[in-house]
PDB file of C-alpha atoms and ligand atoms in Angstrom:
ATOM      1  CA  UNK A   1     -14.508  18.265   6.476  1.00 41.00           C
ATOM      2  CA  UNK A   2     -11.532  19.966   6.632  1.00 41.00           C
ATOM      3  CA  UNK A   3      -8.375  17.164   5.416  1.00 43.00           C
ATOM      4  CA  UNK A   4      -4.796  19.188   5.116  1.00 46.00           C
ATOM      5  CA  UNK A   5      -3.278  18.577   2.062  1.00 62.00           C
ATOM      6  CA  UNK A   6      -1.710  15.314   2.296  1.00 85.00           C
ATOM      7  CA  UNK A   7      -3.838  13.365   4.636  1.00 95.00           C
ATOM      8  CA  UNK A   8      -6.854  10.948   3.627  1.00 97.00           C
ATOM      9  CA  UNK A   9     -10.275  11.590   4.625  1.00 97.00           C
ATOM     10  CA  UNK A  10     -12.857   9.070   3.624  1.00 97.00           C
ATOM     11  CA  UNK A  11     -16.723   9.307   4.197  1.00 96.00           C
ATOM     12  CA  UNK A  12     -19.630   8.293   3.585  1.00 96.00           C
ATOM     13  CA  UNK A  13     -17.907   5.029   1.633  1.00 97.00           C
ATOM     14  CA  UNK A  14     -20.074   2.283   0.222  1.00 96.00           C
ATOM     15  CA  UNK A  15     -19.225  -0.661  -1.732  1.00 96.00           C
ATOM     16  CA  UNK A  16     -21.055  -3.909  -2.733  1.00 95.00           C
ATOM     17  CA  UNK A  17     -19.085  -6.434  -5.529  1.00 94.00           C
ATOM     18  CA  UNK A  18     -21.611  -7.701  -8.334  1.00 89.00           C
ATOM     19  CA  UNK A  19     -24.404  -9.326  -7.530  1.00 81.00           C
ATOM     20  CA  UNK A  20     -24.663  -8.027  -3.352  1.00 78.00           C
ATOM     21  CA  UNK A  21     -21.923 -11.400  -2.582  1.00 83.00           C
ATOM     22  CA  UNK A  22     -20.427  -8.856  -0.109  1.00 93.00           C
ATOM     23  CA  UNK A  23     -20.107  -4.811   0.795  1.00 94.00           C
ATOM     24  CA  UNK A  24     -18.986  -2.615   3.306  1.00 96.00           C
ATOM     25  CA  UNK A  25     -19.479   0.554   4.454  1.00 96.00           C
ATOM     26  CA  UNK A  26     -17.049   3.398   6.250  1.00 96.00           C
ATOM     27  CA  UNK A  27     -18.643   6.339   7.654  1.00 95.00           C
ATOM     28  CA  UNK A  28     -15.884   8.253   8.538  1.00 95.00           C
ATOM     29  CA  UNK A  29     -12.185   7.733   9.104  1.00 97.00           C
ATOM     30  CA  UNK A  30      -9.650  10.029   8.454  1.00 96.00           C
ATOM     31  CA  UNK A  31      -5.347   9.969   8.649  1.00 97.00           C
ATOM     32  CA  UNK A  32      -3.573  12.995   8.965  1.00 96.00           C
ATOM     33  CA  UNK A  33       0.137  13.303   7.173  1.00 95.00           C
ATOM     34  CA  UNK A  34       2.790  11.255   8.620  1.00 95.00           C
ATOM     35  CA  UNK A  35       0.020   8.954  11.030  1.00 97.00           C
ATOM     36  CA  UNK A  36       0.405   5.291  10.733  1.00 97.00           C
ATOM     37  CA  UNK A  37      -2.865   3.388  11.281  1.00 98.00           C
ATOM     38  CA  UNK A  38      -2.975   0.151  11.535  1.00 97.00           C
ATOM     39  CA  UNK A  39      -6.358  -1.603  10.685  1.00 97.00           C
ATOM     40  CA  UNK A  40      -7.246  -4.632  12.567  1.00 96.00           C
ATOM     41  CA  UNK A  41     -10.497  -7.549  12.614  1.00 95.00           C
ATOM     42  CA  UNK A  42     -11.333 -10.824  12.033  1.00 94.00           C
ATOM     43  CA  UNK A  43     -10.436 -12.325   8.406  1.00 93.00           C
ATOM     44  CA  UNK A  44     -13.530 -11.339   5.953  1.00 94.00           C
ATOM     45  CA  UNK A  45     -14.625  -8.746   7.296  1.00 94.00           C
ATOM     46  CA  UNK A  46     -13.353  -6.326   4.240  1.00 96.00           C
ATOM     47  CA  UNK A  47     -10.290  -4.817   5.127  1.00 96.00           C
ATOM     48  CA  UNK A  48      -8.336  -5.576   1.656  1.00 95.00           C
ATOM     49  CA  UNK A  49     -11.211  -4.221   0.375  1.00 96.00           C
ATOM     50  CA  UNK A  50     -11.023  -1.339   2.296  1.00 96.00           C
ATOM     51  CA  UNK A  51      -7.863  -0.419   0.980  1.00 96.00           C
ATOM     52  CA  UNK A  52      -8.485  -1.542  -2.357  1.00 95.00           C
ATOM     53  CA  UNK A  53     -11.461   1.284  -2.377  1.00 96.00           C
ATOM     54  CA  UNK A  54      -9.422   3.975  -1.043  1.00 95.00           C
ATOM     55  CA  UNK A  55      -6.260   3.094  -2.949  1.00 94.00           C
ATOM     56  CA  UNK A  56      -8.269   4.269  -6.393  1.00 93.00           C
ATOM     57  CA  UNK A  57      -8.427  -0.122  -7.165  1.00 93.00           C
ATOM     58  CA  UNK A  58     -12.739  -0.315  -6.890  1.00 95.00           C
ATOM     59  CA  UNK A  59     -14.935   2.680  -7.310  1.00 95.00           C
ATOM     60  CA  UNK A  60     -17.512   2.864  -4.486  1.00 96.00           C
ATOM     61  CA  UNK A  61     -20.946   2.973  -4.604  1.00 95.00           C
ATOM     62  CA  UNK A  62     -21.690   5.785  -2.565  1.00 97.00           C
ATOM     63  CA  UNK A  63     -19.477   8.107  -0.668  1.00 97.00           C
ATOM     64  CA  UNK A  64     -15.478   9.947  -1.327  1.00 96.00           C
ATOM     65  CA  UNK A  65     -11.934   9.052  -1.252  1.00 97.00           C
ATOM     66  CA  UNK A  66      -9.983  12.461  -0.309  1.00 97.00           C
ATOM     67  CA  UNK A  67      -5.986  11.932  -1.072  1.00 96.00           C
ATOM     68  CA  UNK A  68      -4.846  15.858  -0.272  1.00 94.00           C
ATOM     69  CA  UNK A  69      -6.801  17.745  -3.198  1.00 92.00           C
ATOM     70  CA  UNK A  70      -7.870  14.904  -4.904  1.00 94.00           C
ATOM     71  CA  UNK A  71     -11.153  13.425  -4.576  1.00 96.00           C
ATOM     72  CA  UNK A  72     -10.269  10.344  -6.107  1.00 96.00           C
ATOM     73  CA  UNK A  73     -13.461   8.942  -7.366  1.00 95.00           C
ATOM     74  CA  UNK A  74     -13.938  11.464  -9.445  1.00 96.00           C
ATOM     75  CA  UNK A  75     -10.626  11.424 -11.672  1.00 96.00           C
ATOM     76  CA  UNK A  76     -11.398  10.225 -14.830  1.00 96.00           C
ATOM     77  CA  UNK A  77      -9.991   7.288 -15.706  1.00 95.00           C
ATOM     78  CA  UNK A  78      -6.597   8.436 -17.238  1.00 94.00           C
ATOM     79  CA  UNK A  79      -6.024  10.824 -14.182  1.00 95.00           C
ATOM     80  CA  UNK A  80      -6.558   8.239 -11.150  1.00 95.00           C
ATOM     81  CA  UNK A  81      -4.000   6.307 -12.881  1.00 93.00           C
ATOM     82  CA  UNK A  82      -1.608   9.027 -12.841  1.00 92.00           C
ATOM     83  CA  UNK A  83      -2.515   9.785  -9.228  1.00 94.00           C
ATOM     84  CA  UNK A  84      -2.141   6.053  -8.706  1.00 93.00           C
ATOM     85  CA  UNK A  85       1.256   5.974 -10.084  1.00 91.00           C
ATOM     86  CA  UNK A  86       2.785   9.006  -8.540  1.00 91.00           C
ATOM     87  CA  UNK A  87       1.133   9.539  -5.697  1.00 94.00           C
ATOM     88  CA  UNK A  88       0.387   6.023  -4.176  1.00 95.00           C
ATOM     89  CA  UNK A  89       2.593   3.477  -3.003  1.00 95.00           C
ATOM     90  CA  UNK A  90       0.316  -0.367  -2.534  1.00 95.00           C
ATOM     91  CA  UNK A  91       1.824  -3.494  -1.377  1.00 93.00           C
ATOM     92  CA  UNK A  92      -0.744  -6.179  -2.070  1.00 89.00           C
ATOM     93  CA  UNK A  93      -1.281  -9.389   0.093  1.00 86.00           C
ATOM     94  CA  UNK A  94      -0.471 -11.626  -3.164  1.00 84.00           C
ATOM     95  CA  UNK A  95       2.661  -9.051  -3.574  1.00 87.00           C
ATOM     96  CA  UNK A  96       1.147  -8.569  -7.849  1.00 90.00           C
ATOM     97  CA  UNK A  97       5.095  -8.624  -9.132  1.00 94.00           C
ATOM     98  CA  UNK A  98       5.683 -10.023 -12.363  1.00 95.00           C
ATOM     99  CA  UNK A  99       7.531 -12.984 -12.082  1.00 95.00           C
ATOM    100  CA  UNK A 100       9.148 -12.496 -15.812  1.00 96.00           C
ATOM    101  CA  UNK A 101      11.001  -9.908 -14.794  1.00 96.00           C
ATOM    102  CA  UNK A 102      14.023  -9.075 -11.443  1.00 97.00           C
ATOM    103  CA  UNK A 103      13.714  -8.061  -8.639  1.00 97.00           C
ATOM    104  CA  UNK A 104      15.494  -5.161  -9.971  1.00 96.00           C
ATOM    105  CA  UNK A 105      12.667  -4.457 -13.046  1.00 95.00           C
ATOM    106  CA  UNK A 106       9.834  -5.329 -10.311  1.00 96.00           C
ATOM    107  CA  UNK A 107      10.788  -2.274  -8.143  1.00 96.00           C
ATOM    108  CA  UNK A 108      11.516  -0.071 -11.343  1.00 95.00           C
ATOM    109  CA  UNK A 109       7.879  -1.117 -12.943  1.00 93.00           C
ATOM    110  CA  UNK A 110       5.437   1.864 -11.147  1.00 90.00           C
ATOM    111  CA  UNK A 111       8.404   4.470 -11.511  1.00 89.00           C
ATOM    112  CA  UNK A 112       8.971   3.582 -15.448  1.00 90.00           C
ATOM    113  CA  UNK A 113       5.433   2.965 -16.162  1.00 88.00           C
ATOM    114  CA  UNK A 114       4.488   6.772 -14.581  1.00 84.00           C
ATOM    115  CA  UNK A 115       7.261   7.800 -17.002  1.00 84.00           C
ATOM    116  CA  UNK A 116       9.699   9.630 -13.476  1.00 80.00           C
ATOM    117  CA  UNK A 117      12.821   7.343 -14.017  1.00 81.00           C
ATOM    118  CA  UNK A 118      15.763   9.103 -12.931  1.00 84.00           C
ATOM    119  CA  UNK A 119      19.317   8.253 -12.027  1.00 88.00           C
ATOM    120  CA  UNK A 120      18.094   9.435  -8.365  1.00 88.00           C
ATOM    121  CA  UNK A 121      14.998   7.066  -8.775  1.00 88.00           C
ATOM    122  CA  UNK A 122      17.066   4.168  -9.704  1.00 92.00           C
ATOM    123  CA  UNK A 123      19.505   5.045  -7.006  1.00 93.00           C
ATOM    124  CA  UNK A 124      16.673   4.767  -4.180  1.00 93.00           C
ATOM    125  CA  UNK A 125      15.030   1.536  -5.519  1.00 94.00           C
ATOM    126  CA  UNK A 126      18.466  -0.011  -4.883  1.00 95.00           C
ATOM    127  CA  UNK A 127      19.117   1.895  -1.579  1.00 95.00           C
ATOM    128  CA  UNK A 128      15.174  -0.036  -0.232  1.00 95.00           C
ATOM    129  CA  UNK A 129      16.932  -3.322  -1.747  1.00 96.00           C
ATOM    130  CA  UNK A 130      20.020  -3.542  -0.231  1.00 95.00           C
ATOM    131  CA  UNK A 131      17.972  -2.168   2.850  1.00 94.00           C
ATOM    132  CA  UNK A 132      15.379  -4.967   2.857  1.00 93.00           C
ATOM    133  CA  UNK A 133      18.046  -7.362   2.531  1.00 94.00           C
ATOM    134  CA  UNK A 134      17.560  -8.794  -1.254  1.00 96.00           C
ATOM    135  CA  UNK A 135      20.663  -7.317  -3.072  1.00 96.00           C
ATOM    136  CA  UNK A 136      21.889 -10.191  -3.759  1.00 97.00           C
ATOM    137  CA  UNK A 137      18.653 -11.131  -5.700  1.00 97.00           C
ATOM    138  CA  UNK A 138      18.642  -8.064  -7.510  1.00 96.00           C
ATOM    139  CA  UNK A 139      19.037  -9.068 -10.965  1.00 97.00           C
ATOM    140  CA  UNK A 140      17.292 -12.792 -10.182  1.00 97.00           C
ATOM    141  CA  UNK A 141      13.752 -13.532 -11.563  1.00 97.00           C
ATOM    142  CA  UNK A 142      10.866 -13.155  -8.718  1.00 96.00           C
ATOM    143  CA  UNK A 143       9.486 -16.745  -9.579  1.00 95.00           C
ATOM    144  CA  UNK A 144      13.104 -17.570  -9.051  1.00 95.00           C
ATOM    145  CA  UNK A 145      13.371 -16.283  -5.035  1.00 95.00           C
ATOM    146  CA  UNK A 146      11.115 -17.410  -2.207  1.00 94.00           C
ATOM    147  CA  UNK A 147       8.188 -16.016  -0.697  1.00 92.00           C
ATOM    148  CA  UNK A 148       9.983 -13.652   2.041  1.00 92.00           C
ATOM    149  CA  UNK A 149      11.795 -12.478  -0.229  1.00 94.00           C
ATOM    150  CA  UNK A 150       8.839 -11.799  -2.778  1.00 93.00           C
ATOM    151  CA  UNK A 151       7.096  -9.698  -0.376  1.00 93.00           C
ATOM    152  CA  UNK A 152       9.940  -7.734   0.673  1.00 94.00           C
ATOM    153  CA  UNK A 153      10.549  -6.390  -3.291  1.00 96.00           C
ATOM    154  CA  UNK A 154       6.641  -5.928  -3.055  1.00 95.00           C
ATOM    155  CA  UNK A 155       7.785  -3.925  -0.138  1.00 95.00           C
ATOM    156  CA  UNK A 156      10.750  -1.525  -2.643  1.00 95.00           C
ATOM    157  CA  UNK A 157       8.397  -1.195  -5.190  1.00 95.00           C
ATOM    158  CA  UNK A 158       6.011   0.107  -2.961  1.00 95.00           C
ATOM    159  CA  UNK A 159       7.858   2.954  -1.741  1.00 95.00           C
ATOM    160  CA  UNK A 160      10.833   3.369  -5.011  1.00 93.00           C
ATOM    161  CA  UNK A 161       8.776   6.065  -6.024  1.00 92.00           C
ATOM    162  CA  UNK A 162       8.193   8.109  -3.247  1.00 92.00           C
ATOM    163  CA  UNK A 163       4.920   7.918  -3.147  1.00 94.00           C
ATOM    164  CA  UNK A 164       2.871  10.157  -0.841  1.00 96.00           C
ATOM    165  CA  UNK A 165       0.001   7.851   0.384  1.00 97.00           C
ATOM    166  CA  UNK A 166       1.265   4.452   1.607  1.00 97.00           C
ATOM    167  CA  UNK A 167      -1.237   1.224   2.330  1.00 97.00           C
ATOM    168  CA  UNK A 168       0.005  -2.529   3.022  1.00 96.00           C
ATOM    169  CA  UNK A 169      -2.096  -5.356   3.072  1.00 95.00           C
ATOM    170  CA  UNK A 170      -0.188  -7.568   5.801  1.00 92.00           C
ATOM    171  CA  UNK A 171       3.107  -7.105   4.625  1.00 90.00           C
ATOM    172  CA  UNK A 172       5.046  -8.552   7.151  1.00 91.00           C
ATOM    173  CA  UNK A 173       3.149 -11.776   6.506  1.00 89.00           C
ATOM    174  CA  UNK A 174       5.307 -14.181   5.828  1.00 87.00           C
ATOM    175  CA  UNK A 175       8.055 -12.572   7.360  1.00 88.00           C
ATOM    176  CA  UNK A 176      10.319 -14.279  10.637  1.00 91.00           C
ATOM    177  CA  UNK A 177      10.549 -12.599  13.217  1.00 91.00           C
ATOM    178  CA  UNK A 178      13.924  -9.340  12.403  1.00 91.00           C
ATOM    179  CA  UNK A 179      12.307  -9.169   9.381  1.00 90.00           C
ATOM    180  CA  UNK A 180       9.393  -8.185  10.442  1.00 91.00           C
ATOM    181  CA  UNK A 181      10.648  -5.621  12.136  1.00 92.00           C
ATOM    182  CA  UNK A 182      13.376  -4.423   9.876  1.00 91.00           C
ATOM    183  CA  UNK A 183      10.007  -4.176   7.264  1.00 91.00           C
ATOM    184  CA  UNK A 184       7.909  -1.817  10.046  1.00 93.00           C
ATOM    185  CA  UNK A 185      10.857   0.296  10.786  1.00 93.00           C
ATOM    186  CA  UNK A 186      11.125   1.350   7.306  1.00 92.00           C
ATOM    187  CA  UNK A 187       7.294   1.715   6.583  1.00 95.00           C
ATOM    188  CA  UNK A 188       7.103   3.896   9.637  1.00 95.00           C
ATOM    189  CA  UNK A 189      10.153   5.589   9.166  1.00 93.00           C
ATOM    190  CA  UNK A 190       9.014   6.555   5.245  1.00 95.00           C
ATOM    191  CA  UNK A 191       5.655   8.074   6.426  1.00 95.00           C
ATOM    192  CA  UNK A 192       7.597  10.180   9.501  1.00 95.00           C
ATOM    193  CA  UNK A 193      10.407  11.214   7.758  1.00 93.00           C
ATOM    194  CA  UNK A 194       7.928  11.828   4.424  1.00 93.00           C
ATOM    195  CA  UNK A 195       4.633  13.361   6.373  1.00 95.00           C
ATOM    196  CA  UNK A 196       2.826  10.479   4.409  1.00 96.00           C
ATOM    197  CA  UNK A 197       0.055   8.709   5.672  1.00 97.00           C
ATOM    198  CA  UNK A 198       0.521   5.264   6.175  1.00 97.00           C
ATOM    199  CA  UNK A 199      -2.410   2.133   6.417  1.00 97.00           C
ATOM    200  CA  UNK A 200      -1.676  -1.207   6.562  1.00 97.00           C
ATOM    201  CA  UNK A 201      -3.985  -4.080   7.515  1.00 96.00           C
ATOM    202  CA  UNK A 202      -2.307  -6.994   9.546  1.00 94.00           C
ATOM    203  CA  UNK A 203      -2.853  -9.588  12.801  1.00 92.00           C
ATOM    204  CA  UNK A 204       1.295  -8.811  14.214  1.00 93.00           C
ATOM    205  CA  UNK A 205       0.379  -7.558  17.383  1.00 93.00           C
ATOM    206  CA  UNK A 206       4.112  -6.580  17.301  1.00 92.00           C
ATOM    207  CA  UNK A 207       3.363  -4.158  14.388  1.00 93.00           C
ATOM    208  CA  UNK A 208       0.445  -2.895  15.493  1.00 95.00           C
ATOM    209  CA  UNK A 209       2.245  -1.526  19.388  1.00 95.00           C
ATOM    210  CA  UNK A 210       4.598   0.265  17.232  1.00 95.00           C
ATOM    211  CA  UNK A 211       2.009   2.569  15.335  1.00 96.00           C
ATOM    212  CA  UNK A 212       0.230   5.598  16.015  1.00 96.00           C
ATOM    213  CA  UNK A 213      -3.527   4.221  16.214  1.00 97.00           C
ATOM    214  CA  UNK A 214      -4.992   0.642  15.843  1.00 97.00           C
ATOM    215  CA  UNK A 215      -8.623   1.104  13.949  1.00 97.00           C
ATOM    216  CA  UNK A 216     -10.782  -1.868  14.362  1.00 96.00           C
ATOM    217  CA  UNK A 217     -12.272  -1.834  10.520  1.00 95.00           C
ATOM    218  CA  UNK A 218     -16.155  -3.966  12.898  1.00 92.00           C
ATOM    219  CA  UNK A 219     -16.086  -0.698  14.268  1.00 93.00           C
ATOM    220  CA  UNK A 220     -16.047   2.237  11.227  1.00 90.00           C
ATOM    221  CA  UNK A 221     -20.175   2.087  10.285  1.00 80.00           C
ATOM    222  CA  UNK A 222     -21.866   2.985  12.965  1.00 62.00           C
TER     223      UNK A 222
HETATM  224  P1  ADP B   1     -10.089  -9.109   4.718  1.00 60.10           P
HETATM  225  O1  ADP B   1      -8.907  -8.589   3.982  1.00 60.10           O
HETATM  226  O2  ADP B   1     -11.103  -8.794   6.093  1.00 60.10           O
HETATM  227  O3  ADP B   1     -10.156 -10.506   5.178  1.00 60.10           O
HETATM  228  P2  ADP B   1     -11.758  -9.312   2.069  1.00 60.10           P
HETATM  229  O4  ADP B   1     -11.776  -7.621   1.883  1.00 60.10           O
HETATM  230  O5  ADP B   1     -10.604  -9.775   1.448  1.00 60.10           O
HETATM  231  O6  ADP B   1     -11.285  -9.041   3.905  1.00 60.10           O
HETATM  232  O7  ADP B   1     -12.774  -9.672   1.907  1.00 60.10           O
HETATM  233  C1  ADP B   1     -13.853  -9.566   2.229  1.00 60.10           C
HETATM  234  C2  ADP B   1     -15.250 -10.971   1.357  1.00 60.10           C
HETATM  235  O8  ADP B   1     -15.284  -9.854  -0.427  1.00 60.10           O
HETATM  236  C3  ADP B   1     -15.023 -11.395   1.853  1.00 60.10           C
HETATM  237  O9  ADP B   1     -15.599 -12.732   1.623  1.00 60.10           O
HETATM  238  C4  ADP B   1     -14.515 -12.175   0.593  1.00 60.10           C
HETATM  239  O10 ADP B   1     -14.715 -13.627  -0.042  1.00 60.10           O
HETATM  240  C5  ADP B   1     -15.243 -11.340  -0.634  1.00 60.10           C
HETATM  241  N1  ADP B   1     -14.095 -10.688  -1.723  1.00 60.10           N
HETATM  242  C6  ADP B   1     -13.329 -10.243  -2.123  1.00 60.10           C
HETATM  243  N2  ADP B   1     -12.869 -10.205  -3.181  1.00 60.10           N
HETATM  244  C7  ADP B   1     -13.720  -9.940  -3.737  1.00 60.10           C
HETATM  245  C8  ADP B   1     -14.189 -10.192  -5.392  1.00 60.10           C
HETATM  246  N3  ADP B   1     -13.426  -9.918  -6.460  1.00 60.10           N
HETATM  247  N4  ADP B   1     -15.924 -10.528  -5.682  1.00 60.10           N
HETATM  248  C9  ADP B   1     -16.576 -10.472  -5.005  1.00 60.10           C
HETATM  249  N5  ADP B   1     -15.865 -10.767  -3.071  1.00 60.10           N
HETATM  250  C10 ADP B   1     -14.745 -10.401  -3.392  1.00 60.10           C
END
């Protein structure tokens, strides 16, 4: 299937956890550059698993995830790590922050691990920290701040390296209505400005409404 050079195409995807404990199947999902897609479905149906396979963290047993020019799962382990660090922004449901690092250090982690630390990336990290209302905590350890603040650190970290593809798993779950709105706008504006596909799992109806498309996970396998 033809894909624009910065879109995402998933085809014939099958993934199974060890011991056949749970499996997902996605026949086809195409997300265009700059398109914002919300994935919905009952708890436990496999939405987070799909995000992890798409983002290259879990390897499928069959099928392809094409992101721009890359067939993600045919890359070597090293090339995949590099691709993820450079091109993928991922907000995990449990945030996956390093509690012994400060807010600023957590946000800059992908930039530093990827070796593309620069004045502009540091400035961008600070701008995101400010936009997300956590500037006052910049030098505090993430274990010392609230759950909602930690969620916003995870969002700043996902965007600081200007990824070409953004995935977010329930990125507003710990936030009040005002913060949910700010985070939603930040992610949507980013996707449109950078022409980055944005794929987000959310139960939040107000957020779903703002997306280009809402996809029911249970309908992805015919
Ligand atoms: P959702 O995001 O839709 O709530 P998940 O993808 O988190 O669903 O989980 C789907 C199923 O996969 C659940 O039954 C969950 O228990 C199972 N699961 C999640 N992670 C693992 C794992 N690491 N090993 C085995 N099973 C898992």
